[in-house]
Coordinates of C-alpha atoms in Angstrom, one line a residue:
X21 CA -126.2 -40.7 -168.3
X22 CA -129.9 -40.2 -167.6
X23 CA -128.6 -37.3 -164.8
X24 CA -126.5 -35.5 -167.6
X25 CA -129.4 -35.5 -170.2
X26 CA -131.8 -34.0 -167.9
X27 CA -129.5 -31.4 -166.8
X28 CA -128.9 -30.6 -170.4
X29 CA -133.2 -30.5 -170.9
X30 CA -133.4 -27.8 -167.8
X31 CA -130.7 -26.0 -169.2
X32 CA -132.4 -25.9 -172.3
X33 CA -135.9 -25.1 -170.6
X34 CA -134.1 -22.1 -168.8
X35 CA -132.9 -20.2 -172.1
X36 CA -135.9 -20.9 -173.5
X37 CA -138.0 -19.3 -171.1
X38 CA -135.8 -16.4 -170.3
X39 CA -136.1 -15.2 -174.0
X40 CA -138.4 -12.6 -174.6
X41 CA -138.9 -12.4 -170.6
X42 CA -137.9 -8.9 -170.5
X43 CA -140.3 -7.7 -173.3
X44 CA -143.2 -9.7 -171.6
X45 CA -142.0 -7.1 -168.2
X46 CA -142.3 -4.7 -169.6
X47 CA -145.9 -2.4 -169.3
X48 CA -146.8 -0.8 -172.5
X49 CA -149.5 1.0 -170.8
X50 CA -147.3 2.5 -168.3
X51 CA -145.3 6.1 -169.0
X52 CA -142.1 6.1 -168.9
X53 CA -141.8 9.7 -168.9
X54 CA -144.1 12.4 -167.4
X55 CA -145.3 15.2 -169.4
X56 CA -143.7 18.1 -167.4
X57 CA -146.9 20.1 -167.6
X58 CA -148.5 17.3 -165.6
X59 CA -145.1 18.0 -162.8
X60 CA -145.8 21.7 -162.8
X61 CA -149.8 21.0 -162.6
X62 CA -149.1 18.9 -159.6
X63 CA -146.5 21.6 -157.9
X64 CA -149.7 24.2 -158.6
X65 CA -152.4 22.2 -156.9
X66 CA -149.9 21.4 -154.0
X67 CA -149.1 24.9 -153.0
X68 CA -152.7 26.0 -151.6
X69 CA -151.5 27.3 -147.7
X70 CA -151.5 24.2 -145.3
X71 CA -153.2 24.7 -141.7
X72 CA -150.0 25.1 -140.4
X73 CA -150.0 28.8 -142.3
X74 CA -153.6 29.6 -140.7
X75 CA -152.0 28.8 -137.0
X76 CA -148.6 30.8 -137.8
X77 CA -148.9 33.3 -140.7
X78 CA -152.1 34.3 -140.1
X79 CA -152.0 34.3 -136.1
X80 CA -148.7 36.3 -136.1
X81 CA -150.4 38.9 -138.2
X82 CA -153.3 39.2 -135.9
X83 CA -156.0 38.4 -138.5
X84 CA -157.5 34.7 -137.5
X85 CA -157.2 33.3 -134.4
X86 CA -157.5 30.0 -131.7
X87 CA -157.9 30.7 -127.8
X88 CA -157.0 26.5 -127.7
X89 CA -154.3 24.6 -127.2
X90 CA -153.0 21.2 -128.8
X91 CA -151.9 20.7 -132.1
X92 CA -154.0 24.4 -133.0
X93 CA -151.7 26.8 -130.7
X94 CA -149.3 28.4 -132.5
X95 CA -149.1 32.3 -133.0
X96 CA -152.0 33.6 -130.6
X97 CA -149.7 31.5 -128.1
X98 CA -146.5 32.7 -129.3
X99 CA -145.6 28.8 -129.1
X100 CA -143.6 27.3 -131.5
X101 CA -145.1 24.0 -132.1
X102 CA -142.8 22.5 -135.2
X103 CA -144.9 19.5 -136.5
X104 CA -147.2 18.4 -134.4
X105 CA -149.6 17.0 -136.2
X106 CA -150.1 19.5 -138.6
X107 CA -147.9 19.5 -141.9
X108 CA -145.1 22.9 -142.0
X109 CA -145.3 24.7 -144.8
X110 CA -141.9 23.1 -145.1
X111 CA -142.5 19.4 -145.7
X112 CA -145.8 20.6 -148.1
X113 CA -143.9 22.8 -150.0
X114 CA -140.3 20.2 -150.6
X115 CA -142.2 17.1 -151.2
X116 CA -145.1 18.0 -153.3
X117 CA -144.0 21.7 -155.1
X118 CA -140.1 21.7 -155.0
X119 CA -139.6 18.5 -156.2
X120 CA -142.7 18.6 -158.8
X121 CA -140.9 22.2 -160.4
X122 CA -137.3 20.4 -160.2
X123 CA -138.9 17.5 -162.1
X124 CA -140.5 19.6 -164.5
X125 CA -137.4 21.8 -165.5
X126 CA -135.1 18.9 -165.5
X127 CA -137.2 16.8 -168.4
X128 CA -138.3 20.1 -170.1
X129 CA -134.8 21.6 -170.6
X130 CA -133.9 19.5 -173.2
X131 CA -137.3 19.2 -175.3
X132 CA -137.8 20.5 -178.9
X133 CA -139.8 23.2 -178.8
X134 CA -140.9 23.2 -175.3
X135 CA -139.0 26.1 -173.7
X136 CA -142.1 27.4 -172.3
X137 CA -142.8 24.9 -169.8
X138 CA -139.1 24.9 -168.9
X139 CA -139.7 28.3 -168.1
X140 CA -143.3 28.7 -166.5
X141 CA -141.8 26.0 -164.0
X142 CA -138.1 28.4 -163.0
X143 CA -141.0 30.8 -162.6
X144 CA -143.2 28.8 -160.5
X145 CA -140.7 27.0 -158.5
X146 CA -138.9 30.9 -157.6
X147 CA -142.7 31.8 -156.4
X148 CA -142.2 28.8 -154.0
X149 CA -138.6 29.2 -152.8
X150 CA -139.6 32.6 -152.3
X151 CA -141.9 31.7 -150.1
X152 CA -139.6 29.1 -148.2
X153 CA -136.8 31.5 -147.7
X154 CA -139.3 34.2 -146.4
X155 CA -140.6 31.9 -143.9
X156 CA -137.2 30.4 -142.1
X157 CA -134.4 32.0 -144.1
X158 CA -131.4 30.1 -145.4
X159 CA -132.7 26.9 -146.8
X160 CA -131.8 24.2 -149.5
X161 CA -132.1 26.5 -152.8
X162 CA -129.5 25.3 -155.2
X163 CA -129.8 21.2 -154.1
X164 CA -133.3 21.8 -153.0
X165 CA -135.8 19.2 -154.8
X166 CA -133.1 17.6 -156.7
X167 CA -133.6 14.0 -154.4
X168 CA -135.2 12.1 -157.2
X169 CA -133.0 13.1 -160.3
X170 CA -129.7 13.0 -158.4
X171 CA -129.9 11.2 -155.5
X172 CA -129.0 13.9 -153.7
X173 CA -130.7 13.2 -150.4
X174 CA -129.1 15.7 -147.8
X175 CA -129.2 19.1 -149.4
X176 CA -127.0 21.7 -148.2
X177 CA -128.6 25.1 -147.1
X178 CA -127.9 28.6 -149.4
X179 CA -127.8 32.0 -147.8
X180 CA -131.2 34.1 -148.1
X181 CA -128.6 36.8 -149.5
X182 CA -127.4 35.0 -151.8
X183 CA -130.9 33.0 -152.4
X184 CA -132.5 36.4 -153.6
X185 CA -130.4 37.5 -156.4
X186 CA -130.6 34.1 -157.5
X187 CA -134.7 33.9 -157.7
X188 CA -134.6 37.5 -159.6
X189 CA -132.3 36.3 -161.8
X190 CA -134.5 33.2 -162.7
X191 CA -137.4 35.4 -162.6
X192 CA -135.6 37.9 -165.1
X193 CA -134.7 35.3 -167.9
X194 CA -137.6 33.1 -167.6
X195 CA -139.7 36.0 -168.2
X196 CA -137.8 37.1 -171.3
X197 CA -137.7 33.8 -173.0
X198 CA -141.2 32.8 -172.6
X199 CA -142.4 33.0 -176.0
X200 CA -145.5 32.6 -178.1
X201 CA -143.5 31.0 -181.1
X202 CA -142.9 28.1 -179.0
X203 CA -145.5 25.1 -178.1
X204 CA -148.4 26.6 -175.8
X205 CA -148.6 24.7 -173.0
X206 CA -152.4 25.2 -173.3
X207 CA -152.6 22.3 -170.3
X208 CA -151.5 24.2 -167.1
X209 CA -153.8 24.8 -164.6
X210 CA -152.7 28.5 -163.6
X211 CA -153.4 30.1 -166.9
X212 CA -153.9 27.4 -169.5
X213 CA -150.3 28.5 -170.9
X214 CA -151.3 32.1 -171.6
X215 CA -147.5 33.5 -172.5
X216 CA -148.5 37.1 -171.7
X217 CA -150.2 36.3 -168.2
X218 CA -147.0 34.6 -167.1
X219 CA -144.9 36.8 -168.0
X220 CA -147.2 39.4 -165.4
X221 CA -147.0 36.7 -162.8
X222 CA -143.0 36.7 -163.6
X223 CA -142.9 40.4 -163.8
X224 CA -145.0 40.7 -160.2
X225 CA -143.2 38.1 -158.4
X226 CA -140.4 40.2 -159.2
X227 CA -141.9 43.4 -157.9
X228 CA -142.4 41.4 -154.9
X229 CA -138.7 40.8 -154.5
X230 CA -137.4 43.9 -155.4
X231 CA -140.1 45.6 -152.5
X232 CA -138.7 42.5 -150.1
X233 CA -135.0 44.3 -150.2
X234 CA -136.6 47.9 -149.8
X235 CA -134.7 47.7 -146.0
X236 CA -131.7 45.7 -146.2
X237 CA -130.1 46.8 -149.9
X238 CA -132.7 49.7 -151.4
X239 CA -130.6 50.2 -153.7
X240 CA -130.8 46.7 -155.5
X241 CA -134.5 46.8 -154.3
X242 CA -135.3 50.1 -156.6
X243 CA -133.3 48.4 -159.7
X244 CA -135.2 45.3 -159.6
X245 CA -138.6 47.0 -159.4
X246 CA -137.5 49.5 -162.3
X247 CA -137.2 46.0 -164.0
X248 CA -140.2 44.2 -163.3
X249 CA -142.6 47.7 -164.2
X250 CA -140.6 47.8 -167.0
X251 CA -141.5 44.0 -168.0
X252 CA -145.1 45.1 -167.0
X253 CA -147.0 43.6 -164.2
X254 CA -150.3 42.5 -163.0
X255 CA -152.9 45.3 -162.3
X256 CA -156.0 43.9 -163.5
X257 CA -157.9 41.1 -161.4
X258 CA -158.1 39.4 -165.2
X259 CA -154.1 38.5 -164.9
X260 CA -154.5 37.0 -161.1
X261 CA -152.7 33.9 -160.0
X262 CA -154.7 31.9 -158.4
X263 CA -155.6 28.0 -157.6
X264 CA -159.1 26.5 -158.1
X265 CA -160.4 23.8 -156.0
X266 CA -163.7 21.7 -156.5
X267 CA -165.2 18.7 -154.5
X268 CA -162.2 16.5 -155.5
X269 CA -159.4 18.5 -155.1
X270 CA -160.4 21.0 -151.7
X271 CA -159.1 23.8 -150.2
X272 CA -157.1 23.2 -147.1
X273 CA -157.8 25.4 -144.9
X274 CA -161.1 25.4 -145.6
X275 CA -161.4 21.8 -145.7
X276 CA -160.5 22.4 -142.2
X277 CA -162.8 24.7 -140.8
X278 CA -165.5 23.2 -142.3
X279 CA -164.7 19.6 -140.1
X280 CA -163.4 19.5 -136.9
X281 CA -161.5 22.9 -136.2
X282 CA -165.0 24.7 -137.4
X283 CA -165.6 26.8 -133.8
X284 CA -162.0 27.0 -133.5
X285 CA -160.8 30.0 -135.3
X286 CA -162.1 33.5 -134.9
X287 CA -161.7 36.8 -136.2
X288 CA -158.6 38.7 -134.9
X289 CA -159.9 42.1 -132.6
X290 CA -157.5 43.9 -134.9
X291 CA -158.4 43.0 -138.1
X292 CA -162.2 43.2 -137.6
X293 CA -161.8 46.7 -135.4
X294 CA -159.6 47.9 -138.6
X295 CA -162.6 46.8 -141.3
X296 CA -165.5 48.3 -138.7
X297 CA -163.9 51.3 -137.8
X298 CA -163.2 52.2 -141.1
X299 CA -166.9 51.5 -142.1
X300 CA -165.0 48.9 -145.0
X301 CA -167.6 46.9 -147.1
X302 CA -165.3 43.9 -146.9
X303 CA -166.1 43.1 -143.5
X304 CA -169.8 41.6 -144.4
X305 CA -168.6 40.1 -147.0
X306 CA -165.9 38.0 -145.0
X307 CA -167.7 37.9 -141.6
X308 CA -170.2 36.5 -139.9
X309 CA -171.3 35.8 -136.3
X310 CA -173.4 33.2 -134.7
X311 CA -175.6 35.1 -132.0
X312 CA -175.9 33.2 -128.9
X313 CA -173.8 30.3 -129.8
X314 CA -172.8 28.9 -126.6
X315 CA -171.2 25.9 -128.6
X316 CA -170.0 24.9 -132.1
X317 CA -173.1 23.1 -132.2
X318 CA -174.9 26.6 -131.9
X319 CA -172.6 28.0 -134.9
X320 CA -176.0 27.7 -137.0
X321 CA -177.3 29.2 -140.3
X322 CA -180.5 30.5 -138.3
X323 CA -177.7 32.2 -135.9
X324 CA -175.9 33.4 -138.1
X325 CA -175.3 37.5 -139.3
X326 CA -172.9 39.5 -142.0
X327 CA -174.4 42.4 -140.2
X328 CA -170.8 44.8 -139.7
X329 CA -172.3 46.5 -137.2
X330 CA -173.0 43.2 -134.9
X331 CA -169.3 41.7 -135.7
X332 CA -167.0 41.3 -132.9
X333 CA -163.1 40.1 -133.2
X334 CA -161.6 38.0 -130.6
X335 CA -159.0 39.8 -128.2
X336 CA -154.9 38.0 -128.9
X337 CA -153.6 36.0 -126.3
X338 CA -156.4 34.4 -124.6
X339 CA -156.6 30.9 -124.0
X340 CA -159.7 28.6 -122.6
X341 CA -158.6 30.2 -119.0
X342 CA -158.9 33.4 -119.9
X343 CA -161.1 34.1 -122.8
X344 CA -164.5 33.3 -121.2
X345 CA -164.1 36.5 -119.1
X346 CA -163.0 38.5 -122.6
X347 CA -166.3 37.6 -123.7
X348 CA -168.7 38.4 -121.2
X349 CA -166.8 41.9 -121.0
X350 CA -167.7 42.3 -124.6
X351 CA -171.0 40.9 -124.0
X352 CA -171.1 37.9 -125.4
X353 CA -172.7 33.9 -123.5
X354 CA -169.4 32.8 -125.1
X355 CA -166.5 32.9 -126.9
X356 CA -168.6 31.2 -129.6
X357 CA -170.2 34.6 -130.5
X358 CA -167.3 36.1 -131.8
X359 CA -166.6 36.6 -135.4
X360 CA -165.5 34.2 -137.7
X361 CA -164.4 34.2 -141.5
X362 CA -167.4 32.9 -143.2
X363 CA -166.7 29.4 -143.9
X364 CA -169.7 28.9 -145.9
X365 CA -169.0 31.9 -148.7
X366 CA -164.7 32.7 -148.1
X367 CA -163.6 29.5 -146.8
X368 CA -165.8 26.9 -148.4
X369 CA -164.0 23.6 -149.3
X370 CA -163.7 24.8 -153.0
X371 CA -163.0 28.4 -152.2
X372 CA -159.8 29.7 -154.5
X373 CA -156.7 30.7 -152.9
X374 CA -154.7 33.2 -154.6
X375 CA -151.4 34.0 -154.9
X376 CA -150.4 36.9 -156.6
X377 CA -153.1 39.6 -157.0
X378 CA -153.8 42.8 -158.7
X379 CA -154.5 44.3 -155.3
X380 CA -151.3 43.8 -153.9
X381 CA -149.3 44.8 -156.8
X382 CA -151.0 48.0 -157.3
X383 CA -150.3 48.6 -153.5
X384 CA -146.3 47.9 -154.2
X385 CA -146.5 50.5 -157.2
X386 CA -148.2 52.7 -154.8
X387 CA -145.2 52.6 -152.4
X388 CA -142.3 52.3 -154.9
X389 CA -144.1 55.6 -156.4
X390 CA -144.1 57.1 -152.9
X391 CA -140.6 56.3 -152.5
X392 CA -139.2 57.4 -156.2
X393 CA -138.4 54.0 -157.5
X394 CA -141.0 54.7 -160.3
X395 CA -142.0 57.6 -162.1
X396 CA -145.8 56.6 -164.2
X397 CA -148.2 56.9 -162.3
X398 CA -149.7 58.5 -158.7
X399 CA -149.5 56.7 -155.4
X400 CA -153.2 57.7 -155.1
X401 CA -154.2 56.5 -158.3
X402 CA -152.1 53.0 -157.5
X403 CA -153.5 53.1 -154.0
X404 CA -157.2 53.6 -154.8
X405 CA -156.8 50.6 -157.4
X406 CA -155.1 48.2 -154.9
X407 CA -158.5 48.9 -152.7
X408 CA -160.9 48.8 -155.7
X409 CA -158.9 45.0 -156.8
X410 CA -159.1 43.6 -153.4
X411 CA -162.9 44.5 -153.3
X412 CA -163.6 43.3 -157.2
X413 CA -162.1 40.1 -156.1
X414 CA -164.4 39.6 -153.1
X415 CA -167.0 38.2 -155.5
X416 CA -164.7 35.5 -157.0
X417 CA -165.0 33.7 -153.5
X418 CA -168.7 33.7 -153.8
X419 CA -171.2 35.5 -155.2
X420 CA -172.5 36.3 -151.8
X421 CA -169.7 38.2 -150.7
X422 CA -169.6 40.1 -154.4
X423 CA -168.8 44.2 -153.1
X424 CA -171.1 46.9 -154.8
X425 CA -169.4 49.1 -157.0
X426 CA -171.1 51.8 -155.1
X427 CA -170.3 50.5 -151.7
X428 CA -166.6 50.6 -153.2
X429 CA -166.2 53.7 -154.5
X430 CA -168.0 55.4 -151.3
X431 CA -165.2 53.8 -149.3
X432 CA -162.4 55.1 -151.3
X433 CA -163.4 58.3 -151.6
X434 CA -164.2 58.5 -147.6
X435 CA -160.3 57.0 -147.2
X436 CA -158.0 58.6 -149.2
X437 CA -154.2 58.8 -149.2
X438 CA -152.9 61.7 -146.5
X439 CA -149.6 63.0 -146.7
X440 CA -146.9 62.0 -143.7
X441 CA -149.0 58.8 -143.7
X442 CA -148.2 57.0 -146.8
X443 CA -146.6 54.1 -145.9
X444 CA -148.8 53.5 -142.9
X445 CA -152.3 53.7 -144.8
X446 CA -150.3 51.8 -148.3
X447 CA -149.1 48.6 -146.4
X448 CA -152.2 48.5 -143.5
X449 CA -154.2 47.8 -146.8
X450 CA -152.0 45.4 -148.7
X451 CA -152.0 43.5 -144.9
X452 CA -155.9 43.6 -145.5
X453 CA -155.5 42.5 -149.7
X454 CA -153.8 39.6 -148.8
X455 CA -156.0 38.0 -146.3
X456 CA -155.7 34.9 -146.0
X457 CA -152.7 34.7 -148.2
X458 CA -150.9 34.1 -144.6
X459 CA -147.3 33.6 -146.1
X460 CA -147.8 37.1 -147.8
X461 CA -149.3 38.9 -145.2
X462 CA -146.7 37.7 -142.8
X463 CA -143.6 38.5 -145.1
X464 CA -144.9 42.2 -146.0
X465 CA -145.8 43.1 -142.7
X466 CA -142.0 42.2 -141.1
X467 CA -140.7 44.0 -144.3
X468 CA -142.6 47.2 -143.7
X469 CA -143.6 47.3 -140.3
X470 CA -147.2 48.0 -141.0
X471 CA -150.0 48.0 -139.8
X472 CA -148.8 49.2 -136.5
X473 CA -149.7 46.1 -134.3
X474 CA -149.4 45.6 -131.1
X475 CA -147.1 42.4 -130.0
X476 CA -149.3 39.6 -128.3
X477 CA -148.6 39.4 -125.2
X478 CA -149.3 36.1 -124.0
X479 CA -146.8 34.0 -121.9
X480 CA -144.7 37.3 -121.5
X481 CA -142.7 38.2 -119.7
X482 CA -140.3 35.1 -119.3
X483 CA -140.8 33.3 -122.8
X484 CA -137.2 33.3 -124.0
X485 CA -138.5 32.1 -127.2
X486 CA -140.7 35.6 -128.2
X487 CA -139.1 38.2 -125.6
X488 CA -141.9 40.8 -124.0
X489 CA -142.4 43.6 -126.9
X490 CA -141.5 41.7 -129.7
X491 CA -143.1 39.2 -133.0
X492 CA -142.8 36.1 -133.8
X493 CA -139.9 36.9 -137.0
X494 CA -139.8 33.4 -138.3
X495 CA -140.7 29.9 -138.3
X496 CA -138.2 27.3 -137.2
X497 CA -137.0 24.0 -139.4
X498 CA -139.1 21.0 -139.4
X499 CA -137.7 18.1 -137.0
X500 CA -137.1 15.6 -139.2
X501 CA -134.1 18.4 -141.0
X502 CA -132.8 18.6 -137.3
X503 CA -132.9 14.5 -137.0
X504 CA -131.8 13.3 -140.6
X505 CA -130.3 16.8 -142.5
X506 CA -128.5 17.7 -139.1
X507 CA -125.5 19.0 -140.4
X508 CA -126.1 21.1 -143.2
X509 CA -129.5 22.8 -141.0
X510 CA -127.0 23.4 -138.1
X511 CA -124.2 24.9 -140.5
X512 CA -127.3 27.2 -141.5
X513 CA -128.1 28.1 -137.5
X514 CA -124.5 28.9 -136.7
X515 CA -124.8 31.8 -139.9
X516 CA -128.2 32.9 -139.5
X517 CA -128.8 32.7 -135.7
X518 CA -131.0 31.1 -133.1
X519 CA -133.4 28.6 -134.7
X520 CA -135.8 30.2 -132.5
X521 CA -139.0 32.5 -133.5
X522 CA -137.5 35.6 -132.9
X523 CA -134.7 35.2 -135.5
X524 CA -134.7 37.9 -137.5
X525 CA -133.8 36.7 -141.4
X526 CA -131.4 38.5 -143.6
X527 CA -133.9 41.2 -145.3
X528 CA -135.7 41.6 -142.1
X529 CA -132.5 42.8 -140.1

C-alpha cells in the first residue's frame, strides 16, 4: 500500500512540475525572427574580396603580385591552389552572402509593406551570383543558399546560360518595384534604403550583364543595356556602391597586408609601366616604394616615396629563385624595393571596397556608344568621365591619395580617345577603374580582351593546367563541393569542361 501511494505522489509531482515548463523555456529576450534588413546588412559586410581574390583576380590580371610560394602562390604561379589555407571566394560568398540574401528574401516576401527589402536583397544577392558564376561558371543558382530554409543541403548546379537571363530578369523587376510608397528601409548599410540609388545600382549591375554577353549573344547583350540606360544608371561617384570598414569590422585584404603578408605583394610591371608611362596621377596616389629595403623590416615610413618617377613594378613569373636577379637588373638591393600598393593610404584596414562605380559604368556607356547599343551621348564624353570618376574617387580611400582637379584634367586632355583604338584605350582603363576590385577586373578583361597583356609565363611550357600562350580563364570548385556535393559539381564538369584553370566559361567562349 505504502508503494502504490508514493507512486501516486511522484506521479502527481511529475504533472505538476511539467506545467508551465515550456513557458519557463522559453527566452523572451531572444528573437525569433530576424529583421531581414539585419540578413541583407550581414550579406553586405560579408562580400568585401577575400585574399583569395588578391592571389587569383588580381594576379591573373597582372596588377598585384607575390614571387613566394605557399599558401600565397596562385596567379603569378599560374598554380591552382583551391583552398589552402586561404578562404575561395566560394565558401565566403555561399556561407556568409548567399545564404544571408536567401534568408532575407524568404522572410521579406511575405511582409506588409516591406517589398523593398524583398527587393534590395534579389538585387544584392544577383550582384553576388554574378560574381560566382563569373568566376567558375555553372554553379548552384536556383538551390543555391536555400540550406537553412529547406534543408536542401546538396544543391544542384544551373547553367551560366541559363544563370544569366535569370539574374537580368531579377535585376529587371526588382528594379521596377522598388518603390518609395513602401517602408524605407532606412537601416541598410549600402545606402541607408535610398529607393533611387538602388535602383542605379539595379540599373548598373544590369549594364554590367548586358556588356558580359557583348561576345557570346550581342544581340541580347545590346537589348539588355538599352534597358538598364533606359532605367538610368550610375554616373556620378554620389550613387557608388561601396562597403565601409572601421576598426571593428576591417578590410580583408588590407587586414592582410598590413600583418603578416605585408612585404609580400608588389606592384605588377604592367600595371605600374601603364600608370608611369602614361604620366597618370593615380600612380602616387596608390604607390609607394621603400628605397633600400633589403627586408620587410626595412619597408619603413622614413624609406618610403609616392614619388611616380622612382616607382618600379615587379616583373610576372618570378619566384624567390629567380627574382633576386630581376631586381638587381632593375637596380634594386632587393626585391623589397619594388613598388607596392600603399597599405597605409589604399589598403589600410578600414580602407572601403567598392563594388559598382561611376567610373566603370561610364567606361561601359563609352563602349556600348562606340558599338551602337546607345545613342545619348559621345564615347569621348563617357570615356573622359570614366577617367575623371576613377580619379575623384581616389580621395575616398584617403585624403592623401585625393587627385588634383588640375592634375586630372591635364591627363585627360593629354589622353584622349583615337579612332581604330576605341576598345583598346576604353577597357585598358576600366582594367585600371576597377583596381582592386579583382573579381571585376578579372571578368572584364576575359570579356574584352583588353588591356593587351602578355600571358605569364611561368612553369611553361609543360603545365597542362595553363598551356604556354594562354590565361588563367577561371577558378576551379572548392574541395569540399568535389568531396561532399560530388555529384551535382561533376554533372556541371561533364557540361562545362575540364575543372581546370584554362576552362573557358560560357560567355567567355
Amino acid at each position: 500500500m505504502k508503494k502504490i501511494l508514493l507512486a501516486i505522489i511522484i506521479s502527481c509531482s511529475f504533472v505538476a512540475c511539467d506545467k508551465g515548463l515550456s513557458d519557463l523555456n522559453v527566452n523572451g529576450t531572444n528573437s525569433t525572427s530576424l529583421d531581414p534588413v539585419l540578413l541583407l546588412n550581414q550579406a553586405i559586410i560579408n562580400t568585401s574580396f577575400p585574399v583569395k581574390s588578391l592571389v587569383f583576380d588580381v594576379g591573373i590580371v597582372q596588377q598585384m603580385i607575390s614571387p613566394n610560394g605557399g599558401v600565397v602562390a596562385g596567379a603569378n604561379f599560374n598554380q591552382d591552389s583551391r583552398d589552402v589555407t586561404t578562404q575561395p571566394l566560394w565558401a565566403a560568398y555561399y556561407q556568409s552572402v548567399i545564404k544571408n540574401t536567401y534568408d532575407a528574401r524568404t522572410r521579406a516576401k511575405d511582409l506588409p509593406n516591406r517589398s523593398n527589402i524583398y527587393n534590395m536583397a534579389r538585387i544584392y544577392q544577383s550582384y553576388v551570383f554574378m560574381i560566382l558564376t563569373d568566376e567558375y561558371g555553372d554553379i548552384p543558382y536556383q538551390e543555391g543558399g536555400a540550406g537553412l530554409s529547406t534543408g536542401m543541403l546538396f544543391p544542384k548546379y544551373d547553367r551560366q546560360q541559363d544563370i544569366y537571363p535569370a539574374i537580368i530578369q531579377e535585376l529587371t523587376e526588382a528594379a521596377a518595384a522598388l518603390s518609395t510608397t513602401a517602408v524605407i528601409e532606412s537601416g541598410d548599410l549600402l545606402y541607408g534604403g535610398n529607393v533611387a540609388k538602388w535602383k542605379k545600382f539595379a540599373y548598373s549591375l544590369l549594364l554590367r550583364a548586358g556588356m558580359r554577353l557583348s561576345k557570346v549573344d550581342p544581340a541580347q547583350a545590346q537589348n539588355t543595356v538599352q534597358a538598364a540606360v533606359a532605367g538610368g544608371v550610375i554616373t556620378t561617384n554620389a550613387d557608388n556602391a561601396y562597403i565601409r570598414h572601421d576598426a571593428n569590422y576591417t578590410q580583408p585584404i588590407g587586414a592582410t597586408l598590413n600583418g603578416g603578408e605585408a612585404a609580400n605583394f608588389y606592384l605588377a610591371k604592367p600595371f605600374a609601366d601603364q600608370l608611369k608611362n602614361t604620366s597618370d596621377p593615380r600612380l602616387s596616389a596608390i604607390a609607394v616604394r621603400y628605397v633600400g629595403a633589403t627586408s620587410g623590416a626595412g619597408q619603413t615610413v622614413a624609406a618610403s616615396t609616392t614619388d611616380p618617377s622612382k616607382q618600379i613594378g615587379m616583373p610576372i613569373g618570378r619566384d624567390n629563385g629567380t627574382i633576386g636577379a630581376a631586381a638587381a637588373a632593375d637596380g634594386l638591393v632587393s626585391f623589397y624595393e619594388y613598388s607596392q600598393v600603399d597599405r597605409r593610404r589604399l589598403l589600410k584596414t578600414f580602407a572601403p571596397v567598392f563594388l559598382v562605380t561611376a567610373a566603370q559604368t561610364n567606361l561601359l556607356l563609352a563602349e556600348a556608344r562606340f558599338r551602337g547599343w546607345i545613342t545619348t551621348g559621345t564615347v569621348a564624353q563617357y570615356y573622359a568621365d570614366g577617367i575623371a570618376a576613377h580619379m575623384d574617387q581616389m580621395g575616398v580611400y584617403d585624403p592623401n591619395s585625393a587627385i588634383a582637379a588640375s592634375a586630372r584634367d591635364t591627363y585627360i586632355a593629354a589622353n584622349p580617345i583615337t579612332a581604330g583604338n576605341e576598345l583598346n584605350q576604353i577597357n585598358t582603363q576600366y582594367w585600371i577603374a576597377s583596381f582592386l576590385n579583382g573579381p571585376e577586373a578579372f571578368a572584364n578583361f576575359r570579356r574584352s580582351g583588353f588591356p593587351a597583356l602578355t600571358p605569364n609565363p611561368y612553369g611553361q611550357p609543360g603545365n597542362p593546367d595553363v598551356p604556354q600562350g594562354t590565361f588563367i580563364r577561371r577558378l576551379t570548385y572548392p574541395t569540399s563541393e568535389l568531396s561532399v556535393n560530388s555529384e551535382n559539381v561533376n554533372e556541371a564538369i561533364a557540361r562545362q569542361g575540364a575543372d581546370k584553370l584554362s576552362t573557358r566559361i560560357w560567355w567567355d567562349k
